[in-house]
Short mmCIF file of C-alpha atoms and ligand atoms in Angstrom, two decimals:
data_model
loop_
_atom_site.label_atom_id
_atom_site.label_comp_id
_atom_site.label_asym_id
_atom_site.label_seq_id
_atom_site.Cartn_x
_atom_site.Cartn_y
_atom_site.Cartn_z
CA UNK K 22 -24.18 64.12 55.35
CA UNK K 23 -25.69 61.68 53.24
CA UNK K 24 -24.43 58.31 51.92
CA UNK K 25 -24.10 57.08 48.24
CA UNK K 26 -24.84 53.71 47.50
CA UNK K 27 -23.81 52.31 44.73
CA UNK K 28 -25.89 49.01 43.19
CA UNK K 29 -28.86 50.83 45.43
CA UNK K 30 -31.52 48.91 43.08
CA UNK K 31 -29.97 45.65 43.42
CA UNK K 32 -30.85 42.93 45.91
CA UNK K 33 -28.49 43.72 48.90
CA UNK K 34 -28.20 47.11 47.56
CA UNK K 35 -32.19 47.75 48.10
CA UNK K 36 -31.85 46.39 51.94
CA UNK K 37 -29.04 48.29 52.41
CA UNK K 38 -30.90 51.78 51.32
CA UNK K 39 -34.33 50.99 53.70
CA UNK K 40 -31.80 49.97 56.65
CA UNK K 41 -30.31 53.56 56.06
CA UNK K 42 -33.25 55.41 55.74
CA UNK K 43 -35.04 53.34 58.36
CA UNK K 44 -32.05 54.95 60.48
CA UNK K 45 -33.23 58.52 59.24
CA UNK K 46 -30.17 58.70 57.20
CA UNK K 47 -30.42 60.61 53.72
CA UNK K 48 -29.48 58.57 51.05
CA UNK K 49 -28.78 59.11 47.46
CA UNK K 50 -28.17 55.15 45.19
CA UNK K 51 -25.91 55.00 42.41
CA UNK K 52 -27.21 52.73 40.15
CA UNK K 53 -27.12 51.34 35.87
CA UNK K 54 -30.51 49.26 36.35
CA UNK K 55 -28.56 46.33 34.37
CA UNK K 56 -29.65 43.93 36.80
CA UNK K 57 -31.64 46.06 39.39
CA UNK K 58 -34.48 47.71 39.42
CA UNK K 59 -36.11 50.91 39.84
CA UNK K 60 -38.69 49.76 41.66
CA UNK K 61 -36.40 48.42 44.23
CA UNK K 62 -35.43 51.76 44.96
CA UNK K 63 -36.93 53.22 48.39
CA UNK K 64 -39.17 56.70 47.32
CA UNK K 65 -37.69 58.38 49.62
CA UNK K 66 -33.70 57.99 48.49
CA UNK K 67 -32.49 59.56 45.46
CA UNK K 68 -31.92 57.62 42.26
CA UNK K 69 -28.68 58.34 39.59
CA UNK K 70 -29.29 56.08 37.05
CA UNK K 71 -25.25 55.73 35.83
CA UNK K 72 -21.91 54.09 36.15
CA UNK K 73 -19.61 53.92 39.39
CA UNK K 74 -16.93 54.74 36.80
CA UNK K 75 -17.98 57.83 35.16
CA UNK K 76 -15.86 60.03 37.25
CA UNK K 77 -17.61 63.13 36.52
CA UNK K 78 -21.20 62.35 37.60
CA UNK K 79 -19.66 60.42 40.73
CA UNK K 80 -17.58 63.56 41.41
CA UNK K 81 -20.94 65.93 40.88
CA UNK K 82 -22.84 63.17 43.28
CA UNK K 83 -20.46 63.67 45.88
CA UNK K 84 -20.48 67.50 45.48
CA UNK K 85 -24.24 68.17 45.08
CA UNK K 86 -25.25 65.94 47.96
CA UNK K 87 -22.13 66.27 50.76
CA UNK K 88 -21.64 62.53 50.07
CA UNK K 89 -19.20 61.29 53.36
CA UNK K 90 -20.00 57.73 52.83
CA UNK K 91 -19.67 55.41 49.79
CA UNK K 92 -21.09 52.00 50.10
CA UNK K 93 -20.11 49.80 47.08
CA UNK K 94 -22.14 47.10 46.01
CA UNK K 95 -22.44 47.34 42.10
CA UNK K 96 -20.57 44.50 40.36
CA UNK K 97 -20.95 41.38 38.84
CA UNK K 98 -22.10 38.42 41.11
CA UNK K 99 -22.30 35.20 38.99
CA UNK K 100 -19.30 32.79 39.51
CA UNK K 101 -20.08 30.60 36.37
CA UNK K 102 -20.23 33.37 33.94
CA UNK K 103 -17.19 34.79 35.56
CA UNK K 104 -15.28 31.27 34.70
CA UNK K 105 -16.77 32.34 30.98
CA UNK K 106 -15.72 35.84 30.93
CA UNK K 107 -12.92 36.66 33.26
CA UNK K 108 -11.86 40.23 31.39
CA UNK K 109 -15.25 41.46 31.95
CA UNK K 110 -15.59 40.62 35.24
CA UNK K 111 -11.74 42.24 36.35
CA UNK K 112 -13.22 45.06 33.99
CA UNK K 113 -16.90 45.52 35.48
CA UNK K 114 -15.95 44.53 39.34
CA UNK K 115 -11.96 45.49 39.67
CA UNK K 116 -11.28 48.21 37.03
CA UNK K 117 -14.70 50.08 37.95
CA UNK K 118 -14.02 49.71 41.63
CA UNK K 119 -10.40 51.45 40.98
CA UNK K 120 -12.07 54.13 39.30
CA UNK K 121 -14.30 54.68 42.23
CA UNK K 122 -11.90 54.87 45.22
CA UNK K 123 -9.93 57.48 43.09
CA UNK K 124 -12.85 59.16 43.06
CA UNK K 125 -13.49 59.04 46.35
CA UNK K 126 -9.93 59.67 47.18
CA UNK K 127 -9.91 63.01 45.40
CA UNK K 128 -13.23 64.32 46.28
CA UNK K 129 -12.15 63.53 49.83
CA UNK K 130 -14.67 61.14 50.46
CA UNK K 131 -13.49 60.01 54.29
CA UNK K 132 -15.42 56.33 54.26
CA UNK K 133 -15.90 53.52 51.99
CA UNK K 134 -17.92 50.12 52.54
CA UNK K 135 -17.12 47.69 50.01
CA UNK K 136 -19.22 44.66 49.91
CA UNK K 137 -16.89 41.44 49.85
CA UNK K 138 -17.26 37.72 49.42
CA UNK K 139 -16.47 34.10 51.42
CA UNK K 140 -15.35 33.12 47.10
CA UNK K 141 -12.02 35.21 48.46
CA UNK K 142 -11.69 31.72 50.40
CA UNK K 143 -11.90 29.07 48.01
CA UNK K 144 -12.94 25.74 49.34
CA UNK K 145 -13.06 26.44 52.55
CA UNK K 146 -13.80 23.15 55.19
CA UNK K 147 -16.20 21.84 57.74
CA UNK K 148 -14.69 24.55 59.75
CA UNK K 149 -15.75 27.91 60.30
CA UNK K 150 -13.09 30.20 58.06
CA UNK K 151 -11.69 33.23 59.90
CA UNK K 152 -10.48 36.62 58.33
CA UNK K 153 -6.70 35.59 58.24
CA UNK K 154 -7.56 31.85 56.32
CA UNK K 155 -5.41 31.73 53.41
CA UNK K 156 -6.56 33.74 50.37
CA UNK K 157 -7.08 31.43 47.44
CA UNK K 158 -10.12 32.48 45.23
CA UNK K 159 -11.03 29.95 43.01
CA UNK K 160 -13.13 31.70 40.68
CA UNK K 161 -12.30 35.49 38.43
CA UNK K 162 -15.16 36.72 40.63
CA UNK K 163 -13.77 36.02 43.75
CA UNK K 164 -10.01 37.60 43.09
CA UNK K 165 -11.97 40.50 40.89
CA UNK K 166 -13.38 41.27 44.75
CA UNK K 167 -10.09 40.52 46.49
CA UNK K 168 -8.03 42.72 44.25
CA UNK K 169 -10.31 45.37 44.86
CA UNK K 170 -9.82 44.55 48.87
CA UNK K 171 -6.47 44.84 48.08
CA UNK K 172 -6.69 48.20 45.79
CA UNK K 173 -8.46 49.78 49.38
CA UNK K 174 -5.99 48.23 51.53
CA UNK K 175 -3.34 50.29 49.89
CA UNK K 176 -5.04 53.55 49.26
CA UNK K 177 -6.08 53.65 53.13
CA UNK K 178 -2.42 53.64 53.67
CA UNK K 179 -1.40 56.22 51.19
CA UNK K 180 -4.84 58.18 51.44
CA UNK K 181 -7.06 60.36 53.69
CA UNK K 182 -9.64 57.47 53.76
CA UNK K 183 -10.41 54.84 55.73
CA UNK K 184 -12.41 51.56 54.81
CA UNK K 185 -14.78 48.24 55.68
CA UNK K 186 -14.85 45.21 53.42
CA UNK K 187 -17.17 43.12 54.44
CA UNK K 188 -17.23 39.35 52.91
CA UNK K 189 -20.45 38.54 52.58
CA UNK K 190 -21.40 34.46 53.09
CA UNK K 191 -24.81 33.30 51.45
CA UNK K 192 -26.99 35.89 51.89
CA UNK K 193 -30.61 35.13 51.49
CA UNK K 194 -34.15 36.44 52.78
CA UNK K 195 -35.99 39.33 52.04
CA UNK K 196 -37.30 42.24 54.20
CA UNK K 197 -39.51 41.10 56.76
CA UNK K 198 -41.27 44.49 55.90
CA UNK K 199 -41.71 43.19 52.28
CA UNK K 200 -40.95 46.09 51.07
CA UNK K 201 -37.52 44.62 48.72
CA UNK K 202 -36.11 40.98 48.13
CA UNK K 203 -34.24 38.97 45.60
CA UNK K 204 -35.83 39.55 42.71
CA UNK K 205 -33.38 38.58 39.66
CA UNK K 206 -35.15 36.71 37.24
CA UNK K 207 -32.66 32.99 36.63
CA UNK K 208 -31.35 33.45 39.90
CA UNK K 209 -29.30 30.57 40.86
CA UNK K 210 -29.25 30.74 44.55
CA UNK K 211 -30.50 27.39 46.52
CA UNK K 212 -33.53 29.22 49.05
CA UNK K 213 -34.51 31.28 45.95
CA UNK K 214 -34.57 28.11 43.92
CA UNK K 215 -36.57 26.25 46.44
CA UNK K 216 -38.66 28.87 47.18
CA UNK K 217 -39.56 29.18 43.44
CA UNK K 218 -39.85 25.39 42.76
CA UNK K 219 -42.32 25.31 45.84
CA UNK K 220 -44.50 27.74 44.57
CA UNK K 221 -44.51 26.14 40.95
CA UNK K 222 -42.24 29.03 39.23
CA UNK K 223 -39.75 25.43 38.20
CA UNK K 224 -41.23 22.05 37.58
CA UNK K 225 -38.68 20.96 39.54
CA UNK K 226 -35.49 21.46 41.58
CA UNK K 227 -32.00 19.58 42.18
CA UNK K 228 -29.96 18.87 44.50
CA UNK K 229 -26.18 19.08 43.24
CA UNK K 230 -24.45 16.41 44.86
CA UNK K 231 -25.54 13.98 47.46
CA UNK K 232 -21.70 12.43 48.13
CA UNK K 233 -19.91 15.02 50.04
CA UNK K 234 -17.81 14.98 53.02
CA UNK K 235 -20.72 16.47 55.27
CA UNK K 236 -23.01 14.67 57.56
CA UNK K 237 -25.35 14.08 54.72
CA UNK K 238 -23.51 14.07 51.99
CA UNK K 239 -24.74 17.44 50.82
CA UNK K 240 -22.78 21.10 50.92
CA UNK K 241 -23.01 23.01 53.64
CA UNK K 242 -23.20 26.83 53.51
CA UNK K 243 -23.81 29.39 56.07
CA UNK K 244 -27.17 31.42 55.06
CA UNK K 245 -27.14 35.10 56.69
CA UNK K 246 -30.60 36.89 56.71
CA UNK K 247 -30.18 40.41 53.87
CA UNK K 248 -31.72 42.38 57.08
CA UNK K 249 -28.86 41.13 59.39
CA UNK K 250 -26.13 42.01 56.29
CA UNK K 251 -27.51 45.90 56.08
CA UNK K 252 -27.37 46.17 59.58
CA UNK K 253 -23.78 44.83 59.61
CA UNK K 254 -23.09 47.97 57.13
CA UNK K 255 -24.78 50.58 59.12
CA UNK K 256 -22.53 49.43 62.37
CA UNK K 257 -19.44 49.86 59.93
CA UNK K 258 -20.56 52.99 59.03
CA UNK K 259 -21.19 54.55 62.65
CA UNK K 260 -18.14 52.48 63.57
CA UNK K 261 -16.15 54.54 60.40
CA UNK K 262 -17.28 57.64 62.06
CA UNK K 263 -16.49 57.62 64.92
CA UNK K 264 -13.16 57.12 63.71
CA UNK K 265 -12.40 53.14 63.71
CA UNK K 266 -10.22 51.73 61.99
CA UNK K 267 -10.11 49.69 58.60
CA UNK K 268 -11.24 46.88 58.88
CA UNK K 269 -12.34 43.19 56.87
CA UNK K 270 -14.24 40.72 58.27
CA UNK K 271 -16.57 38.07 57.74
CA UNK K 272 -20.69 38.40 57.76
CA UNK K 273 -21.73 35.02 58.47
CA UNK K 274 -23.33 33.39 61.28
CA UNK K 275 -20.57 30.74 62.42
CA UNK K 276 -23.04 27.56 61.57
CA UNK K 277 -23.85 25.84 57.96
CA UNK K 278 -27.12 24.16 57.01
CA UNK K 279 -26.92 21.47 54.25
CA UNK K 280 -28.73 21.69 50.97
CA UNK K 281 -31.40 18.75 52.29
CA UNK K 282 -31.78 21.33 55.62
CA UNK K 283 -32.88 23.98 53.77
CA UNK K 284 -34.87 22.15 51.48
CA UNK K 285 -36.90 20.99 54.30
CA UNK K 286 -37.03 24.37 55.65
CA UNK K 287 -38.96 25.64 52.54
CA UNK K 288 -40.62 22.21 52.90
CA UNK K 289 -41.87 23.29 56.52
CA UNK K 290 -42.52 27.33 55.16
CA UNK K 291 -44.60 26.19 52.26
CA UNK K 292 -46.72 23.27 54.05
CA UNK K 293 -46.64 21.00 51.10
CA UNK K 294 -43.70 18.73 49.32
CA UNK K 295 -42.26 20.13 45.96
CA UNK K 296 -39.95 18.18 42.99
CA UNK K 297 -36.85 17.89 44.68
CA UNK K 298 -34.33 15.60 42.44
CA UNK K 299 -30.73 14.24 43.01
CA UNK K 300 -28.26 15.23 40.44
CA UNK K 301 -24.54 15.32 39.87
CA UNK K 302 -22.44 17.68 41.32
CA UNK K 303 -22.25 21.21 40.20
CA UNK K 304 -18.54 21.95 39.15
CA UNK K 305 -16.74 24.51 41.54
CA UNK K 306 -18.98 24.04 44.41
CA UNK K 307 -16.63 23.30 47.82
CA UNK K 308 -17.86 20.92 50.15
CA UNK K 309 -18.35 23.28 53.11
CA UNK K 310 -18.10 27.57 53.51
CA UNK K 311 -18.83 28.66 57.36
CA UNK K 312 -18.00 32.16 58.87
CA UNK K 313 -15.98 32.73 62.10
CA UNK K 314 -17.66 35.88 62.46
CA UNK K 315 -16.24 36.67 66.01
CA UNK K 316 -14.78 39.69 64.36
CA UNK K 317 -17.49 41.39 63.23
CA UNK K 318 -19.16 40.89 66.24
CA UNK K 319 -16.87 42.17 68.61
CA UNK K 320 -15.63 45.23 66.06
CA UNK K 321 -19.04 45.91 64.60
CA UNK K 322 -21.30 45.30 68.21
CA UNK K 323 -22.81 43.08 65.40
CA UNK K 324 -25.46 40.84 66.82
CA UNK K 325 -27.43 39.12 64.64
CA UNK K 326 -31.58 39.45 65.04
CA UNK K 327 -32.49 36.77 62.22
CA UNK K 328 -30.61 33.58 62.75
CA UNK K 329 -32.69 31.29 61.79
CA UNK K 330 -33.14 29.27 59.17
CA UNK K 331 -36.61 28.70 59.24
CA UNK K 332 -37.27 32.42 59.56
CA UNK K 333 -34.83 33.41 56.67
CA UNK K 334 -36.97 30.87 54.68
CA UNK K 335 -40.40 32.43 55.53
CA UNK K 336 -39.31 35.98 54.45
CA UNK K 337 -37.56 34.83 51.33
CA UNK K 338 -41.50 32.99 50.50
CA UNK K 339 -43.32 35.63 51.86
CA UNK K 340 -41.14 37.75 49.05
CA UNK K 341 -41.60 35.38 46.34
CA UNK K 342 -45.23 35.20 46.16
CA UNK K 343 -44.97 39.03 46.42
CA UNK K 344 -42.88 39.07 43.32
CA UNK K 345 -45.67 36.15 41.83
CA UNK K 346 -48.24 38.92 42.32
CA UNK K 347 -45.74 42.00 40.91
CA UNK K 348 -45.54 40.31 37.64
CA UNK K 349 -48.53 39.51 37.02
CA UNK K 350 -49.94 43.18 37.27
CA UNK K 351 -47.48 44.19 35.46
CA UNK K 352 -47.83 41.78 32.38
N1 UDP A 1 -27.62 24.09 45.21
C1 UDP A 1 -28.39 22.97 44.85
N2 UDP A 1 -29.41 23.17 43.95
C2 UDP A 1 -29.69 24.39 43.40
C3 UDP A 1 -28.93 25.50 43.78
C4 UDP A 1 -27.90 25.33 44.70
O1 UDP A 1 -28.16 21.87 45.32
O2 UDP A 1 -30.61 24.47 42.56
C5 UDP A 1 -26.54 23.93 46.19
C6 UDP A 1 -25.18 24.30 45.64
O3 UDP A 1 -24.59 23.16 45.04
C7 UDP A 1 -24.44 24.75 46.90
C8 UDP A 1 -25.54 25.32 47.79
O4 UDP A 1 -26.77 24.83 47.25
O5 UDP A 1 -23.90 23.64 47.56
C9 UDP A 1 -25.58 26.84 47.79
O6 UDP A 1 -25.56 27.27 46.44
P1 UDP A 1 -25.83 28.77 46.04
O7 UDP A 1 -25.79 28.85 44.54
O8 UDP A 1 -27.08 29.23 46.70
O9 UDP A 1 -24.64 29.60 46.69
P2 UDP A 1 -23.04 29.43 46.57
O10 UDP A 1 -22.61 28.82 47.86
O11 UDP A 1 -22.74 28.59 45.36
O12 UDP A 1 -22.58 30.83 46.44
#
């Protein structure tokens, strides 16, 4: 048996492969390296370099390896450039994911992970956001991921196949091995920023928005540790074995740090102070997104090992003055 991960060269995707191999599972990634790279790629996994929508090489995959396990995370990620280009998004994230199920479906594929998102939400509150929260995604990239929740929904019901979608909070952190991290050159996201800014990558950093409804006035997010995420797949995946149920549910750790908490966790993880500046607010950003992620826990047998800020801060630094030293042998 051996599992096919698509988006294996990406961020989570990369995690996701060494937490399956670490497991002693064999593991073959589906990847187009438009964003990922080959690098990322554990040795010891198999790398396709192609589309999740070219039916034929899937198919082949599937064949050629006894593939009983899909876990999706190719797609688009970037909520902004979404807003800018909604048809490729549906296209890259919904239409490709359609493809893929079908696939699946008639190559009998039995399980399929799909990686998910908290954007399914929309502004969510100071409160943690449970699984049945009303469904109002604010963004093309957020309904591009719930229509494809939707798309497995239905062919679970009409199919031989049964599914996890897991929606993913803000993921951050590297491998505490340091073998893989975020590595996406412009990334946006606020530890990778920080991290970055502290180790003079940025002049300096901002902090969008001081005047929210929060204790401090800043948003409030809850930051799950990569490592924690992949392990949250691998318990789908025994769980889809041993013949559980579909299921969607939140990966989150039930608590938010504000943007001026995490700031001062890279603040504590570097040693030294870095250019932090207040700015305006950046549009589309909701005051608060926290996981109720009693679900998982109880379904999964999820419990978290890195919940932590300070310690998801310390891996994702350790990682970026790995990535300092990557680039510079290599230019
Ligand atoms: N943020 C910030 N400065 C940055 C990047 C992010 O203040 O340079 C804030 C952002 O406004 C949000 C939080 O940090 O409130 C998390 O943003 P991120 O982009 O990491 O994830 P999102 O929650 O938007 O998916």
């Amino acid at each position: 048996m051996t599992v096919l991960v698509t988006g294996g060269a990406g961020y989570i995707g990369s995690h996701m492969v060494w937490e399956l191999l670490d497991a002693g599972e064999s593991v073959v990634v589906l990847d187009r390296l438009s964003t990922g790279f080959e690098w990322a790629v554990a040795p010891e996994a198999k790398l396709v370099v192609g589309d999740v929508a070219d039916r034929d090489l899937v198919g082949r995959i599937i064949r050629d390896n006894k593939v009983d396990a899909i876990i999706h995370f190719a797609g688009s990620i970037v909520v902004p450039e979404s807003v800018a280009d909604p048809l490729g998004y549906y296209e890259n994230n919904t239409c490709k994911t359609r493809t893929l199920i079908e696939t699946a479906v008639r190559e009998g594929v039995p399980h399929f992970i799909f990686s998910s998102t908290a954007a399914v939400y929309g502004g969510a509150g100071l409160e943690p956001v449970r699984e049945d929260a009303r469904l109002a995604p604010e963004s093309p990239y957020g309904l591009s991921k719930l229509m494809s929740e939707w798309m497995l929904r239905d062919a679970a019901l009409a199919h031989d196949i049964r599914y996890t979608a897991l929606r993913y909070f803000n993921v951050a952190g590297a491998d505490p091995k340091g073998r893989t991290g975020q590595s996406t050159p412009g990334a946006t996201h606020l530890i990778k920023v920080a991290c970055e800014t502290a180790l003079g990558k940025r002049p300096f950093m901002q902090v969008f928005g001081k005047d929210y409804p929060t204790p401090d006035g800043t948003c409030m997010r809850d930051y799950i540790h990569v490592s924690d995420l992949a392990a949250a797949h691998r318990l789908a995946l025994q769980r889809l074995r041993a013949g559980g149920e579909s299921l969607v549910a939140n990966c989150g750790y039930s608590h938010g740090y504000s943007v001026l908490e995490v700031i001062d966790s890279v603040r504590r993880a570097f040693g030294h102070d870095f250019d932090v500046r207040m700015g305006d607010r950046r549009p589309g950003d909701a005051a608060a997104v926290v996981a109720n992620s009693e679900l998982a826990r109880k379904e999964l047998g999820w419990t978290p090992q890195r919940d932590d800020l300070d310690l998801i801060v310390n891996d994702a630094l350790a990682w970026e003055r790995i990535l300092t030293t990557k680039n510079s042998v290599r230019t």
